[in-house]
Amino acid sequence: MRYRAVGFDVDGTLVINIGYCWEAFHERFGVSQKVRSLLRRRYEEGKITYEQWGQTEVGIWREMGVTYSDFVQVIRSFRLVDGAAEALGILRRGGLSLFVLSGTIRLVLELLLPQYRTIFDPVVVSDILFDEDERPVRFVPGQVLGMQRGDKGKELESLCEMMGLSPQEVAFVGDNENDVAALDLAGLGIAFCPRSRKAEEVADVTVKVPDLRAILPHIFGTPGEE
Ligand SMILES: [Mg+2]
């Protein structure tokens, strides 16, 4: 087998009916598009770090009086992609290590895939911390070796090193703009139900069926193909 590990994005990939959970939260909590775009632009222009971006958004939600239960309610509307349990099980039984490299927040995995810690290692996601009144208080970006978040290509490179693998031995499954560098670097980049043309362009294969089992032939190869 060519690949030894498979990395997954979460929002839009393992969780199929959203682009980014952050956008879904903003949408449901009623944060204006103007504020969201402004913050995104400041981040993209390098004026604020990924951490400051997240912390500012958490601060906005806090000011709005949003609570932990509101997050849970939004996440309850998210849906795990079809075939997830079966596909992940087959990959693990096939001897592949599975990991998560995502800008999502941990609560999404905790609620939708409670057994995620036994499936994926490492799990690189961010956390939102809540105070005793259940109000969001802090954003903690998940980290790879203390690196600033935001570049999944560099993060994937470090993860490969940590796992003792070359990027060529790793497949990465993602859907969006923030996955482009990782899809490009991985030995097998799988654009899964892509929401970004660039992601589709840099990926080695594109899977448009919203069922995680559809990635399996690409990872295991079909008989006679090498
Ligand atoms: Mg995504």
Short mmCIF file of C-alpha atoms and ligand atoms in Angstrom, two decimals:
data_model
loop_
_atom_site.label_atom_id
_atom_site.label_comp_id
_atom_site.label_asym_id
_atom_site.label_seq_id
_atom_site.Cartn_x
_atom_site.Cartn_y
_atom_site.Cartn_z
CA MET A 1 0.00 0.00 0.00
CA ARG A 2 1.27 3.43 -0.90
CA TYR A 3 -0.24 5.41 1.96
CA ARG A 4 0.28 5.00 5.68
CA ALA A 5 -1.80 7.80 7.12
CA VAL A 6 -4.88 9.80 6.18
CA GLY A 7 -5.54 13.30 7.43
CA PHE A 8 -8.99 14.85 7.55
CA ASP A 9 -10.40 18.31 7.51
CA VAL A 10 -13.64 18.54 9.54
CA ASP A 11 -15.94 21.37 8.42
CA GLY A 12 -17.29 20.57 4.96
CA THR A 13 -15.53 17.19 4.92
CA LEU A 14 -16.40 14.97 7.91
CA VAL A 15 -19.25 17.39 8.64
CA ILE A 16 -20.91 17.64 5.29
CA ASN A 17 -23.64 20.28 5.50
CA ILE A 18 -21.54 23.32 6.45
CA GLY A 19 -18.66 25.27 4.92
CA TYR A 20 -17.05 26.44 8.15
CA CYS A 21 -18.56 26.04 11.63
CA TRP A 22 -17.49 29.63 12.39
CA GLU A 23 -19.70 30.88 9.57
CA ALA A 24 -22.59 28.77 10.82
CA PHE A 25 -22.21 30.22 14.33
CA HIS A 26 -22.08 33.79 12.99
CA GLU A 27 -25.10 33.13 10.85
CA ARG A 28 -27.19 31.73 13.68
CA PHE A 29 -26.02 34.22 16.30
CA GLY A 30 -26.72 37.08 13.90
CA VAL A 31 -23.26 38.63 13.47
CA SER A 32 -23.37 41.02 10.52
CA GLN A 33 -21.67 40.13 7.27
CA LYS A 34 -19.86 43.45 7.42
CA VAL A 35 -18.14 42.64 10.72
CA ARG A 36 -17.28 39.12 9.56
CA SER A 37 -15.75 40.34 6.30
CA LEU A 38 -13.78 43.04 8.05
CA LEU A 39 -12.22 40.56 10.47
CA ARG A 40 -11.46 38.08 7.71
CA ARG A 41 -9.79 40.80 5.67
CA ARG A 42 -7.67 41.96 8.58
CA TYR A 43 -6.50 38.39 9.09
CA GLU A 44 -5.82 37.84 5.40
CA GLU A 45 -3.84 41.07 5.26
CA GLY A 46 -1.74 39.88 8.18
CA LYS A 47 -2.96 42.64 10.52
CA ILE A 48 -4.18 40.17 13.11
CA THR A 49 -3.06 36.63 13.85
CA TYR A 50 -5.27 33.56 13.55
CA GLU A 51 -5.51 33.55 17.34
CA GLN A 52 -6.53 37.22 17.51
CA TRP A 53 -9.09 36.63 14.79
CA GLY A 54 -10.69 33.78 16.75
CA GLN A 55 -10.46 35.64 20.06
CA THR A 56 -12.17 38.69 18.57
CA GLU A 57 -15.02 36.54 17.24
CA VAL A 58 -15.41 34.81 20.59
CA GLY A 59 -15.50 38.28 22.21
CA ILE A 60 -18.29 39.34 19.86
CA TRP A 61 -20.34 36.26 20.74
CA ARG A 62 -19.75 36.86 24.42
CA GLU A 63 -20.98 40.45 24.11
CA MET A 64 -24.07 39.15 22.34
CA GLY A 65 -24.87 36.93 25.32
CA VAL A 66 -24.39 33.65 23.45
CA THR A 67 -23.95 30.61 25.70
CA TYR A 68 -22.60 27.09 25.52
CA SER A 69 -26.13 25.76 24.93
CA ASP A 70 -26.47 28.01 21.89
CA PHE A 71 -23.33 26.47 20.40
CA VAL A 72 -24.66 23.00 21.12
CA GLN A 73 -27.93 23.87 19.44
CA VAL A 74 -26.18 25.09 16.28
CA ILE A 75 -23.93 22.04 16.18
CA ARG A 76 -26.98 19.78 16.49
CA SER A 77 -27.92 20.98 13.01
CA PHE A 78 -24.59 19.77 11.59
CA ARG A 79 -24.50 16.37 9.95
CA LEU A 80 -21.72 13.81 9.86
CA VAL A 81 -21.01 12.71 6.30
CA ASP A 82 -22.65 9.46 5.22
CA GLY A 83 -20.48 6.38 5.48
CA ALA A 84 -18.11 8.02 7.99
CA ALA A 85 -18.08 5.26 10.61
CA GLU A 86 -17.66 2.53 8.03
CA ALA A 87 -14.99 4.30 5.98
CA LEU A 88 -12.94 5.28 9.04
CA GLY A 89 -13.21 1.73 10.38
CA ILE A 90 -12.04 0.23 7.10
CA LEU A 91 -9.09 2.61 6.94
CA ARG A 92 -8.03 1.77 10.49
CA ARG A 93 -8.38 -1.96 9.97
CA GLY A 94 -6.32 -1.47 6.81
CA GLY A 95 -3.47 -0.34 9.04
CA LEU A 96 -3.64 3.37 8.29
CA SER A 97 -3.17 6.02 10.96
CA LEU A 98 -5.87 8.66 10.91
CA PHE A 99 -5.53 12.25 12.07
CA VAL A 100 -7.45 15.51 12.04
CA LEU A 101 -6.04 18.84 10.90
CA SER A 102 -8.83 21.35 11.04
CA GLY A 103 -9.92 24.86 11.91
CA THR A 104 -13.07 23.50 13.50
CA ILE A 105 -13.70 23.62 17.22
CA ARG A 106 -13.45 20.54 19.38
CA LEU A 107 -17.08 20.72 20.47
CA VAL A 108 -18.14 19.84 16.92
CA LEU A 109 -16.26 16.54 17.09
CA GLU A 110 -17.32 15.90 20.69
CA LEU A 111 -20.97 16.12 19.75
CA LEU A 112 -20.95 14.53 16.30
CA LEU A 113 -18.26 11.90 16.69
CA PRO A 114 -17.84 11.36 20.46
CA GLN A 115 -15.38 8.51 19.94
CA TYR A 116 -13.06 10.77 17.88
CA ARG A 117 -10.13 10.39 20.28
CA THR A 118 -9.98 6.65 19.68
CA ILE A 119 -10.11 7.14 15.91
CA PHE A 120 -7.74 10.04 15.27
CA ASP A 121 -4.28 10.81 16.56
CA PRO A 122 -3.24 13.55 16.52
CA VAL A 123 -6.33 15.75 16.61
CA VAL A 124 -5.43 19.31 15.71
CA VAL A 125 -8.50 21.49 16.25
CA SER A 126 -9.25 24.66 18.19
CA ASP A 127 -11.10 25.11 21.45
CA ILE A 128 -13.55 27.67 22.70
CA LEU A 129 -13.48 27.85 26.49
CA PHE A 130 -16.55 28.80 28.49
CA ASP A 131 -16.82 30.39 31.94
CA GLU A 132 -18.99 29.14 34.81
CA ASP A 133 -21.95 31.06 33.36
CA GLU A 134 -21.52 29.09 30.12
CA ARG A 135 -20.41 32.19 28.26
CA PRO A 136 -17.58 31.86 25.73
CA VAL A 137 -14.46 33.37 27.22
CA ARG A 138 -11.42 32.30 25.26
CA PHE A 139 -10.30 30.97 21.92
CA VAL A 140 -7.46 28.47 22.02
CA PRO A 141 -6.15 27.61 18.57
CA GLY A 142 -4.98 24.04 18.29
CA GLN A 143 -1.29 23.92 17.63
CA VAL A 144 1.24 21.85 15.82
CA LEU A 145 4.56 22.17 17.62
CA GLY A 146 3.70 25.65 18.86
CA MET A 147 3.28 27.04 15.33
CA GLN A 148 0.80 29.82 14.69
CA ARG A 149 -2.28 28.29 13.06
CA GLY A 150 -3.37 29.23 9.60
CA ASP A 151 -1.14 27.36 7.18
CA LYS A 152 -2.29 23.78 6.81
CA GLY A 153 0.58 23.06 4.42
CA LYS A 154 3.25 23.85 7.02
CA GLU A 155 1.18 22.16 9.71
CA LEU A 156 0.83 19.01 7.66
CA GLU A 157 4.55 19.03 6.99
CA SER A 158 5.26 19.14 10.74
CA LEU A 159 2.69 16.44 11.47
CA CYS A 160 4.31 14.17 8.90
CA GLU A 161 7.66 14.72 10.57
CA MET A 162 6.13 13.94 13.98
CA MET A 163 4.65 10.72 12.59
CA GLY A 164 7.91 9.79 10.90
CA LEU A 165 6.31 9.80 7.47
CA SER A 166 7.05 11.60 4.25
CA PRO A 167 4.18 13.69 2.87
CA GLN A 168 4.18 11.26 -0.06
CA GLU A 169 2.97 8.52 2.30
CA VAL A 170 0.08 10.63 3.51
CA ALA A 171 -3.35 11.25 2.01
CA PHE A 172 -5.29 14.36 2.95
CA VAL A 173 -9.02 14.86 2.56
CA GLY A 174 -10.40 18.40 2.49
CA ASP A 175 -12.93 20.60 0.77
CA ASN A 176 -12.11 24.25 0.93
CA GLU A 177 -9.75 27.17 0.39
CA ASN A 178 -7.92 26.58 3.68
CA ASP A 179 -7.09 23.02 2.60
CA VAL A 180 -5.31 23.99 -0.61
CA ALA A 181 -1.74 23.84 0.74
CA ALA A 182 -2.34 20.51 2.50
CA LEU A 183 -4.03 18.96 -0.55
CA ASP A 184 -1.11 20.12 -2.63
CA LEU A 185 1.54 18.74 -0.27
CA ALA A 186 0.01 15.33 0.48
CA GLY A 187 1.01 12.35 -1.62
CA LEU A 188 -2.68 11.95 -2.33
CA GLY A 189 -4.81 15.08 -2.05
CA ILE A 190 -8.50 14.27 -2.15
CA ALA A 191 -10.83 17.20 -2.78
CA PHE A 192 -14.00 15.93 -1.11
CA CYS A 193 -17.24 17.59 -2.27
CA PRO A 194 -15.08 20.68 -2.85
CA ARG A 195 -16.36 24.17 -2.14
CA SER A 196 -13.25 25.73 -3.66
CA ARG A 197 -12.12 25.52 -7.27
CA LYS A 198 -8.51 25.94 -6.17
CA ALA A 199 -8.82 22.96 -3.83
CA GLU A 200 -10.12 20.91 -6.70
CA GLU A 201 -7.32 22.07 -8.97
CA VAL A 202 -4.43 21.21 -6.65
CA ALA A 203 -5.91 17.90 -5.48
CA ASP A 204 -4.89 14.63 -7.11
CA VAL A 205 -8.47 13.42 -7.22
CA THR A 206 -11.88 14.92 -6.66
CA VAL A 207 -14.71 12.97 -5.04
CA LYS A 208 -18.12 14.52 -5.55
CA VAL A 209 -20.21 11.81 -3.92
CA PRO A 210 -21.12 12.96 -0.39
CA ASP A 211 -20.23 9.61 1.13
CA LEU A 212 -16.88 9.04 2.85
CA ARG A 213 -16.70 5.48 1.54
CA ALA A 214 -16.10 6.99 -1.91
CA ILE A 215 -12.53 7.94 -0.91
CA LEU A 216 -11.54 4.32 -0.19
CA PRO A 217 -10.70 3.15 -3.73
CA HIS A 218 -8.37 6.12 -4.15
CA ILE A 219 -6.50 5.30 -0.97
CA PHE A 220 -6.33 1.53 -1.32
CA GLY A 221 -6.05 1.58 -5.12
CA THR A 222 -8.15 -0.60 -7.34
CA PRO A 223 -6.89 -4.06 -8.34
CA GLY A 224 -4.40 -3.95 -11.18
CA GLU A 225 -3.62 -0.29 -10.63
CA GLU A 226 -0.35 0.95 -9.16
MG MG B 1 -13.41 22.36 5.32
#
